[in-house]
């Protein structure tokens, strides 16, 4: 009998040791930067990222701008890998999580960066803010596979009379069946120039007084493309979610890029990442999506060293028509 139990013990230990070899080592802690609390996260298989978080006894106030990324020292190592140990690491802020600004009656305005892809349920519940800027990267379709603005995100925000939405595509916030609307008041909605009709055609958004007075800038496009890159890395182990999220971001980036003039398009130095993503996910369209590597065989638009080059009759010209 003793031998039997010894065998059971040895088998259990072997299984535990085997499982431990597959464990994912995680670094996750809360930090305070610029008066705002964040959770920072990384593991062996995921690049660094962060989200805002609530904190006991802290009530935010005033005009708040969340940065696109936060930098702090990581003092952790695993499996002999000291890549992050005792080094400053940048964590893109990708989520505004539940309760971050909940019941913060003295918050006046919040500007979210073009890195955030999700505004969580109750993240602003009963907050006193009167204006908010929603980033061009929060482009999901609500309580589904990829979240943009979740039900109840701004529940109880009765002072919220000015919303600026930088997304080219109106997010799905039609949550009537949940009896938990994203907004409770519908004041002025400032959207990107040329996108007014899209919001007028969108349920719930058409309750606002829509004003298309926000300029589309090369920086917005660049940051949306950066978000595509972040999402592909963070969701690397979730192919379905990555596919949906990346496609939504591609659509937003493409509409914004095509709305720029040629000089502005030339300022988007990471356009090649968008083109690669379009080709990978089957989202290529007409126009600038035709920019590919120069194959020396046909006229067209090409990308060389981050610049658009137009090739015609064997000669190359820049976007201003000047001979290269």
mmCIF file of C-alpha atoms in Angstrom:
data_model
loop_
_atom_site.group_PDB
_atom_site.id
_atom_site.type_symbol
_atom_site.label_atom_id
_atom_site.label_comp_id
_atom_site.label_asym_id
_atom_site.label_seq_id
_atom_site.Cartn_x
_atom_site.Cartn_y
_atom_site.Cartn_z
ATOM 1 C CA UNK A 1 0.000 0.000 0.000
ATOM 2 C CA UNK A 2 2.843 2.340 0.863
ATOM 3 C CA UNK A 3 4.373 1.703 -2.555
ATOM 4 C CA UNK A 4 1.036 2.521 -4.200
ATOM 5 C CA UNK A 5 0.823 5.880 -2.391
ATOM 6 C CA UNK A 6 4.432 6.648 -3.212
ATOM 7 C CA UNK A 7 3.657 6.073 -6.881
ATOM 8 C CA UNK A 8 0.606 8.348 -6.675
ATOM 9 C CA UNK A 9 2.724 11.036 -5.007
ATOM 10 C CA UNK A 10 5.458 10.799 -7.615
ATOM 11 C CA UNK A 11 2.881 10.911 -10.448
ATOM 12 C CA UNK A 12 1.229 13.998 -8.929
ATOM 13 C CA UNK A 13 4.576 15.763 -8.568
ATOM 14 C CA UNK A 14 5.475 14.925 -12.169
ATOM 15 C CA UNK A 15 2.160 16.358 -13.410
ATOM 16 C CA UNK A 16 2.634 19.532 -11.346
ATOM 17 C CA UNK A 17 6.159 19.991 -12.631
ATOM 18 C CA UNK A 18 4.954 19.444 -16.188
ATOM 19 C CA UNK A 19 2.186 21.999 -15.777
ATOM 20 C CA UNK A 20 4.581 24.514 -14.238
ATOM 21 C CA UNK A 21 6.733 24.358 -17.321
ATOM 22 C CA UNK A 22 3.774 25.692 -19.307
ATOM 23 C CA UNK A 23 2.860 28.441 -16.829
ATOM 24 C CA UNK A 24 2.752 31.992 -18.124
ATOM 25 C CA UNK A 25 4.752 34.360 -15.969
ATOM 26 C CA UNK A 26 2.824 37.591 -15.514
ATOM 27 C CA UNK A 27 3.851 41.061 -14.395
ATOM 28 C CA UNK A 28 0.837 43.060 -13.255
ATOM 29 C CA UNK A 29 0.791 45.940 -10.804
ATOM 30 C CA UNK A 30 -0.839 49.290 -10.128
ATOM 31 C CA UNK A 31 1.136 52.492 -10.567
ATOM 32 C CA UNK A 32 0.352 56.171 -10.113
ATOM 33 C CA UNK A 33 1.540 58.557 -12.816
ATOM 34 C CA UNK A 34 0.518 62.183 -13.115
ATOM 35 C CA UNK A 35 -2.106 61.735 -10.432
ATOM 36 C CA UNK A 36 -3.890 58.918 -12.319
ATOM 37 C CA UNK A 37 -3.743 55.235 -11.396
ATOM 38 C CA UNK A 38 -3.027 52.571 -13.998
ATOM 39 C CA UNK A 39 -2.614 48.828 -14.064
ATOM 40 C CA UNK A 40 0.384 47.774 -16.135
ATOM 41 C CA UNK A 41 0.608 44.315 -17.629
ATOM 42 C CA UNK A 42 2.980 42.081 -19.514
ATOM 43 C CA UNK A 43 3.744 38.403 -19.733
ATOM 44 C CA UNK A 44 6.105 36.188 -21.657
ATOM 45 C CA UNK A 45 3.819 36.141 -24.685
ATOM 46 C CA UNK A 46 2.325 39.640 -24.634
ATOM 47 C CA UNK A 47 3.898 43.062 -25.152
ATOM 48 C CA UNK A 48 3.375 45.688 -22.429
ATOM 49 C CA UNK A 49 0.047 47.514 -22.185
ATOM 50 C CA UNK A 50 -1.928 49.395 -19.544
ATOM 51 C CA UNK A 51 -5.404 50.443 -18.484
ATOM 52 C CA UNK A 52 -6.767 53.105 -16.160
ATOM 53 C CA UNK A 53 -8.122 51.930 -12.853
ATOM 54 C CA UNK A 54 -10.053 53.206 -9.879
ATOM 55 C CA UNK A 55 -8.282 53.596 -6.560
ATOM 56 C CA UNK A 56 -9.637 53.654 -3.022
ATOM 57 C CA UNK A 57 -10.098 57.108 -1.501
ATOM 58 C CA UNK A 58 -9.009 58.869 -4.705
ATOM 59 C CA UNK A 59 -11.450 61.210 -6.400
ATOM 60 C CA UNK A 60 -10.146 62.756 -9.594
ATOM 61 C CA UNK A 61 -10.997 66.359 -10.389
ATOM 62 C CA UNK A 62 -10.432 69.137 -12.915
ATOM 63 C CA UNK A 63 -9.463 68.786 -16.576
ATOM 64 C CA UNK A 64 -7.813 65.448 -17.248
ATOM 65 C CA UNK A 65 -5.790 64.277 -20.245
ATOM 66 C CA UNK A 66 -4.790 60.624 -20.342
ATOM 67 C CA UNK A 67 -1.469 60.014 -22.169
ATOM 68 C CA UNK A 68 -1.179 57.526 -25.022
ATOM 69 C CA UNK A 69 1.407 55.586 -23.028
ATOM 70 C CA UNK A 70 2.980 55.613 -19.612
ATOM 71 C CA UNK A 71 6.560 54.763 -18.761
ATOM 72 C CA UNK A 72 7.727 53.146 -15.554
ATOM 73 C CA UNK A 73 10.459 50.857 -14.320
ATOM 74 C CA UNK A 74 9.882 47.114 -14.365
ATOM 75 C CA UNK A 75 11.736 45.216 -11.649
ATOM 76 C CA UNK A 76 10.721 41.683 -12.520
ATOM 77 C CA UNK A 77 12.313 38.823 -14.430
ATOM 78 C CA UNK A 78 11.317 35.273 -15.266
ATOM 79 C CA UNK A 79 12.942 32.138 -16.619
ATOM 80 C CA UNK A 80 16.285 33.854 -16.646
ATOM 81 C CA UNK A 81 14.985 36.464 -19.111
ATOM 82 C CA UNK A 82 15.955 39.911 -17.822
ATOM 83 C CA UNK A 83 14.776 41.866 -20.888
ATOM 84 C CA UNK A 84 12.515 44.093 -18.767
ATOM 85 C CA UNK A 85 14.271 43.936 -15.413
ATOM 86 C CA UNK A 86 15.192 47.335 -13.954
ATOM 87 C CA UNK A 87 14.421 49.133 -17.189
ATOM 88 C CA UNK A 88 11.962 51.848 -18.196
ATOM 89 C CA UNK A 89 9.171 50.303 -20.240
ATOM 90 C CA UNK A 90 6.475 52.131 -22.237
ATOM 91 C CA UNK A 91 2.955 50.784 -21.691
ATOM 92 C CA UNK A 92 0.338 51.911 -24.267
ATOM 93 C CA UNK A 93 -2.907 52.857 -22.498
ATOM 94 C CA UNK A 94 -5.472 50.670 -24.272
ATOM 95 C CA UNK A 95 -8.458 50.499 -21.905
ATOM 96 C CA UNK A 96 -10.492 52.822 -19.685
ATOM 97 C CA UNK A 97 -11.745 50.340 -17.119
ATOM 98 C CA UNK A 98 -14.777 50.163 -14.854
ATOM 99 C CA UNK A 99 -14.945 52.741 -12.087
ATOM 100 C CA UNK A 100 -11.985 54.864 -13.185
ATOM 101 C CA UNK A 101 -13.951 58.140 -12.975
ATOM 102 C CA UNK A 102 -17.037 56.783 -11.220
ATOM 103 C CA UNK A 103 -18.648 59.313 -8.849
ATOM 104 C CA UNK A 104 -15.900 61.875 -9.505
ATOM 105 C CA UNK A 105 -18.213 64.888 -9.298
ATOM 106 C CA UNK A 106 -15.433 67.458 -9.663
ATOM 107 C CA UNK A 107 -14.070 66.220 -12.985
ATOM 108 C CA UNK A 108 -14.739 68.853 -15.642
ATOM 109 C CA UNK A 109 -13.385 67.270 -18.822
ATOM 110 C CA UNK A 110 -11.515 64.166 -19.938
ATOM 111 C CA UNK A 111 -9.491 63.716 -23.134
ATOM 112 C CA UNK A 112 -8.708 60.120 -24.004
ATOM 113 C CA UNK A 113 -5.680 59.312 -26.187
ATOM 114 C CA UNK A 114 -5.640 57.727 -29.631
ATOM 115 C CA UNK A 115 -4.456 54.442 -28.155
ATOM 116 C CA UNK A 116 -7.586 53.521 -26.199
ATOM 117 C CA UNK A 117 -9.695 50.859 -27.905
ATOM 118 C CA UNK A 118 -12.300 50.337 -25.172
ATOM 119 C CA UNK A 119 -14.308 52.535 -22.774
ATOM 120 C CA UNK A 120 -15.697 50.125 -20.204
ATOM 121 C CA UNK A 121 -19.068 49.867 -18.502
ATOM 122 C CA UNK A 122 -19.346 52.323 -15.632
ATOM 123 C CA UNK A 123 -15.963 53.896 -16.310
ATOM 124 C CA UNK A 124 -17.562 57.376 -16.060
ATOM 125 C CA UNK A 125 -20.697 56.471 -14.137
ATOM 126 C CA UNK A 126 -22.143 59.458 -12.238
ATOM 127 C CA UNK A 127 -19.093 61.537 -13.176
ATOM 128 C CA UNK A 128 -19.487 65.317 -13.161
ATOM 129 C CA UNK A 129 -17.700 65.934 -16.453
ATOM 130 C CA UNK A 130 -19.220 68.336 -18.972
ATOM 131 C CA UNK A 131 -17.062 67.363 -21.973
ATOM 132 C CA UNK A 132 -15.201 64.299 -23.191
ATOM 133 C CA UNK A 133 -13.036 63.457 -26.204
ATOM 134 C CA UNK A 134 -13.434 59.911 -27.516
ATOM 135 C CA UNK A 135 -10.375 58.686 -29.445
ATOM 136 C CA UNK A 136 -10.317 57.625 -33.085
ATOM 137 C CA UNK A 137 -9.087 54.210 -31.937
ATOM 138 C CA UNK A 138 -12.219 53.334 -29.929
ATOM 139 C CA UNK A 139 -13.990 51.928 -32.968
ATOM 140 C CA UNK A 140 -15.582 48.668 -31.761
ATOM 141 C CA UNK A 141 -19.285 47.911 -32.018
ATOM 142 C CA UNK A 142 -20.373 47.621 -28.382
ATOM 143 C CA UNK A 143 -21.180 44.505 -26.377
ATOM 144 C CA UNK A 144 -19.876 42.035 -28.895
ATOM 145 C CA UNK A 145 -16.530 40.655 -29.915
ATOM 146 C CA UNK A 146 -14.659 43.952 -29.986
ATOM 147 C CA UNK A 147 -15.697 46.733 -27.667
ATOM 148 C CA UNK A 148 -15.553 50.460 -28.384
ATOM 149 C CA UNK A 149 -17.968 52.240 -26.037
ATOM 150 C CA UNK A 150 -19.742 49.833 -23.703
ATOM 151 C CA UNK A 151 -23.262 50.098 -22.268
ATOM 152 C CA UNK A 152 -23.444 52.472 -19.327
ATOM 153 C CA UNK A 153 -20.014 53.951 -19.970
ATOM 154 C CA UNK A 154 -21.383 57.461 -19.303
ATOM 155 C CA UNK A 155 -24.383 56.448 -17.200
ATOM 156 C CA UNK A 156 -25.503 59.227 -14.867
ATOM 157 C CA UNK A 157 -23.295 61.872 -16.525
ATOM 158 C CA UNK A 158 -26.058 64.461 -16.594
ATOM 159 C CA UNK A 159 -23.641 67.391 -17.088
ATOM 160 C CA UNK A 160 -22.124 65.892 -20.235
ATOM 161 C CA UNK A 161 -23.255 68.409 -22.841
ATOM 162 C CA UNK A 162 -20.279 68.257 -25.243
ATOM 163 C CA UNK A 163 -18.873 65.071 -26.773
ATOM 164 C CA UNK A 164 -16.066 65.035 -29.354
ATOM 165 C CA UNK A 165 -15.848 61.745 -31.227
ATOM 166 C CA UNK A 166 -12.740 61.261 -33.388
ATOM 167 C CA UNK A 167 -13.879 57.978 -34.910
ATOM 168 C CA UNK A 168 -14.668 58.107 -38.632
ATOM 169 C CA UNK A 169 -17.175 55.292 -38.160
ATOM 170 C CA UNK A 170 -19.940 55.758 -35.535
ATOM 171 C CA UNK A 171 -19.640 53.118 -32.837
ATOM 172 C CA UNK A 172 -22.646 50.930 -32.119
ATOM 173 C CA UNK A 173 -24.155 52.337 -28.914
ATOM 174 C CA UNK A 174 -27.705 51.124 -29.534
ATOM 175 C CA UNK A 175 -28.108 49.268 -26.238
ATOM 176 C CA UNK A 176 -31.851 49.820 -25.718
ATOM 177 C CA UNK A 177 -32.406 46.105 -25.146
ATOM 178 C CA UNK A 178 -29.998 46.259 -22.212
ATOM 179 C CA UNK A 179 -31.810 49.255 -20.680
ATOM 180 C CA UNK A 180 -28.355 50.694 -20.082
ATOM 181 C CA UNK A 181 -27.594 53.461 -22.617
ATOM 182 C CA UNK A 182 -24.050 54.649 -23.159
ATOM 183 C CA UNK A 183 -25.190 58.270 -22.603
ATOM 184 C CA UNK A 184 -28.015 59.808 -20.623
ATOM 185 C CA UNK A 185 -28.025 63.291 -22.156
ATOM 186 C CA UNK A 186 -27.574 64.289 -25.774
ATOM 187 C CA UNK A 187 -25.961 67.684 -26.240
ATOM 188 C CA UNK A 188 -23.463 68.769 -28.883
ATOM 189 C CA UNK A 189 -21.573 66.066 -30.730
ATOM 190 C CA UNK A 190 -18.429 67.257 -32.524
ATOM 191 C CA UNK A 191 -17.290 64.876 -35.276
ATOM 192 C CA UNK A 192 -14.666 64.848 -38.003
ATOM 193 C CA UNK A 193 -15.291 67.030 -41.037
ATOM 194 C CA UNK A 194 -17.150 65.132 -43.722
ATOM 195 C CA UNK A 195 -18.516 62.522 -41.287
ATOM 196 C CA UNK A 196 -21.723 64.279 -40.201
ATOM 197 C CA UNK A 197 -23.999 62.198 -42.414
ATOM 198 C CA UNK A 198 -22.578 58.958 -41.041
ATOM 199 C CA UNK A 199 -23.529 60.018 -37.522
ATOM 200 C CA UNK A 200 -26.940 61.298 -38.609
ATOM 201 C CA UNK A 201 -27.624 57.838 -40.019
ATOM 202 C CA UNK A 202 -26.448 56.046 -36.854
ATOM 203 C CA UNK A 203 -28.918 55.051 -34.114
ATOM 204 C CA UNK A 204 -28.546 56.973 -30.844
ATOM 205 C CA UNK A 205 -25.812 59.242 -32.233
ATOM 206 C CA UNK A 206 -28.519 61.003 -34.244
ATOM 207 C CA UNK A 207 -30.069 62.192 -30.986
ATOM 208 C CA UNK A 208 -27.154 64.606 -30.564
ATOM 209 C CA UNK A 209 -26.765 68.026 -32.151
ATOM 210 C CA UNK A 210 -24.114 66.945 -34.656
ATOM 211 C CA UNK A 211 -21.417 69.436 -35.664
ATOM 212 C CA UNK A 212 -18.675 68.354 -38.093
ATOM 213 C CA UNK A 213 -15.969 70.816 -37.148
ATOM 214 C CA UNK A 214 -13.015 68.592 -36.202
ATOM 215 C CA UNK A 215 -10.065 68.415 -38.588
ATOM 216 C CA UNK A 216 -8.695 65.034 -39.611
ATOM 217 C CA UNK A 217 -4.933 65.172 -39.077
ATOM 218 C CA UNK A 218 -1.978 63.003 -40.130
ATOM 219 C CA UNK A 219 -1.314 62.402 -36.416
ATOM 220 C CA UNK A 220 -4.747 60.814 -35.965
ATOM 221 C CA UNK A 221 -4.075 58.463 -38.865
ATOM 222 C CA UNK A 222 -0.628 57.562 -37.577
ATOM 223 C CA UNK A 223 -1.970 56.809 -34.103
ATOM 224 C CA UNK A 224 -4.771 54.659 -35.478
ATOM 225 C CA UNK A 225 -2.218 52.663 -37.452
ATOM 226 C CA UNK A 226 -0.096 52.331 -34.298
ATOM 227 C CA UNK A 227 -3.207 50.923 -32.579
ATOM 228 C CA UNK A 228 -3.496 48.312 -35.344
ATOM 229 C CA UNK A 229 0.052 47.242 -34.553
ATOM 230 C CA UNK A 230 -0.644 47.125 -30.785
ATOM 231 C CA UNK A 231 -3.837 45.102 -31.196
ATOM 232 C CA UNK A 232 -2.134 42.543 -33.430
ATOM 233 C CA UNK A 233 0.500 41.992 -30.768
ATOM 234 C CA UNK A 234 -1.719 42.047 -27.661
ATOM 235 C CA UNK A 235 -4.357 39.774 -29.237
ATOM 236 C CA UNK A 236 -1.832 37.486 -30.898
ATOM 237 C CA UNK A 237 -3.255 34.451 -29.066
ATOM 238 C CA UNK A 238 -6.883 35.303 -29.869
ATOM 239 C CA UNK A 239 -7.185 35.123 -33.687
ATOM 240 C CA UNK A 240 -10.937 35.822 -33.840
ATOM 241 C CA UNK A 241 -10.763 38.899 -31.642
ATOM 242 C CA UNK A 242 -7.618 40.134 -33.390
ATOM 243 C CA UNK A 243 -9.277 39.769 -36.799
ATOM 244 C CA UNK A 244 -12.365 41.750 -35.805
ATOM 245 C CA UNK A 245 -10.442 44.449 -33.946
ATOM 246 C CA UNK A 246 -7.870 44.982 -36.678
ATOM 247 C CA UNK A 247 -10.505 45.175 -39.425
ATOM 248 C CA UNK A 248 -12.417 47.838 -37.490
ATOM 249 C CA UNK A 249 -9.250 49.877 -37.032
ATOM 250 C CA UNK A 250 -8.242 49.419 -40.677
ATOM 251 C CA UNK A 251 -11.590 50.842 -41.819
ATOM 252 C CA UNK A 252 -11.187 53.857 -39.573
ATOM 253 C CA UNK A 253 -7.577 54.496 -40.611
ATOM 254 C CA UNK A 254 -8.341 54.133 -44.308
ATOM 255 C CA UNK A 255 -11.275 56.590 -44.268
ATOM 256 C CA UNK A 256 -9.192 59.124 -42.355
ATOM 257 C CA UNK A 257 -6.137 58.694 -44.576
ATOM 258 C CA UNK A 258 -8.141 59.080 -47.780
ATOM 259 C CA UNK A 259 -9.632 62.319 -46.425
ATOM 260 C CA UNK A 260 -6.180 63.909 -46.150
ATOM 261 C CA UNK A 261 -4.653 65.887 -48.975
ATOM 262 C CA UNK A 262 -1.493 64.577 -50.653
ATOM 263 C CA UNK A 263 0.854 66.688 -48.546
ATOM 264 C CA UNK A 264 -0.773 65.437 -45.349
ATOM 265 C CA UNK A 265 -0.711 61.834 -46.544
ATOM 266 C CA UNK A 266 3.039 62.115 -47.004
ATOM 267 C CA UNK A 267 3.347 62.935 -43.297
ATOM 268 C CA UNK A 268 1.931 59.541 -42.301
ATOM 269 C CA UNK A 269 5.253 57.739 -42.098
ATOM 270 C CA UNK A 270 3.800 54.405 -40.949
ATOM 271 C CA UNK A 271 1.367 54.053 -43.875
ATOM 272 C CA UNK A 272 3.197 50.887 -44.928
ATOM 273 C CA UNK A 273 1.869 49.184 -41.761
ATOM 274 C CA UNK A 274 -1.690 50.005 -42.812
ATOM 275 C CA UNK A 275 -1.087 48.704 -46.316
ATOM 276 C CA UNK A 276 0.408 45.485 -44.958
ATOM 277 C CA UNK A 277 -2.568 45.050 -42.615
ATOM 278 C CA UNK A 278 -5.035 45.662 -45.465
ATOM 279 C CA UNK A 279 -3.360 43.025 -47.568
ATOM 280 C CA UNK A 280 -3.127 40.565 -44.669
ATOM 281 C CA UNK A 281 -6.767 40.941 -43.629
ATOM 282 C CA UNK A 282 -8.249 41.355 -47.098
ATOM 283 C CA UNK A 283 -9.327 44.945 -46.570
ATOM 284 C CA UNK A 284 -7.599 46.567 -49.559
ATOM 285 C CA UNK A 285 -9.641 49.231 -51.325
ATOM 286 C CA UNK A 286 -9.037 51.601 -54.200
ATOM 287 C CA UNK A 287 -6.997 54.784 -53.955
ATOM 288 C CA UNK A 288 -3.910 54.859 -51.772
ATOM 289 C CA UNK A 289 -4.277 51.167 -51.023
ATOM 290 C CA UNK A 290 -2.738 50.737 -54.486
ATOM 291 C CA UNK A 291 0.577 51.927 -53.079
ATOM 292 C CA UNK A 292 2.848 48.895 -53.133
ATOM 293 C CA UNK A 293 6.482 48.094 -53.521
ATOM 294 C CA UNK A 294 7.861 49.398 -56.804
ATOM 295 C CA UNK A 295 8.144 46.428 -59.146
ATOM 296 C CA UNK A 296 9.717 48.498 -61.986
ATOM 297 C CA UNK A 297 7.095 47.149 -64.401
ATOM 298 C CA UNK A 298 4.153 49.548 -64.325
ATOM 299 C CA UNK A 299 3.065 53.058 -63.544
ATOM 300 C CA UNK A 300 1.355 53.759 -60.243
ATOM 301 C CA UNK A 301 1.808 54.980 -56.718
ATOM 302 C CA UNK A 302 4.539 53.501 -54.571
ATOM 303 C CA UNK A 303 5.953 53.888 -51.112
ATOM 304 C CA UNK A 304 9.668 54.571 -50.853
ATOM 305 C CA UNK A 305 11.280 55.382 -47.507
ATOM 306 C CA UNK A 306 7.925 56.428 -46.100
ATOM 307 C CA UNK A 307 7.171 58.796 -48.993
ATOM 308 C CA UNK A 308 4.610 58.496 -51.766
ATOM 309 C CA UNK A 309 6.202 58.291 -55.208
ATOM 310 C CA UNK A 310 4.175 58.494 -58.430
ATOM 311 C CA UNK A 311 5.616 56.621 -61.382
ATOM 312 C CA UNK A 312 4.544 57.611 -64.896
ATOM 313 C CA UNK A 313 6.121 56.654 -68.204
ATOM 314 C CA UNK A 314 9.108 55.255 -66.379
ATOM 315 C CA UNK A 315 9.765 58.466 -64.434
ATOM 316 C CA UNK A 316 9.191 59.072 -60.752
ATOM 317 C CA UNK A 317 7.553 62.149 -59.265
ATOM 318 C CA UNK A 318 6.768 63.221 -55.721
ATOM 319 C CA UNK A 319 3.233 64.086 -54.604
ATOM 320 C CA UNK A 320 3.694 67.644 -55.810
ATOM 321 C CA UNK A 321 4.434 66.459 -59.340
ATOM 322 C CA UNK A 322 8.128 67.275 -59.161
ATOM 323 C CA UNK A 323 10.536 64.926 -60.871
ATOM 324 C CA UNK A 324 12.356 62.743 -58.384
#
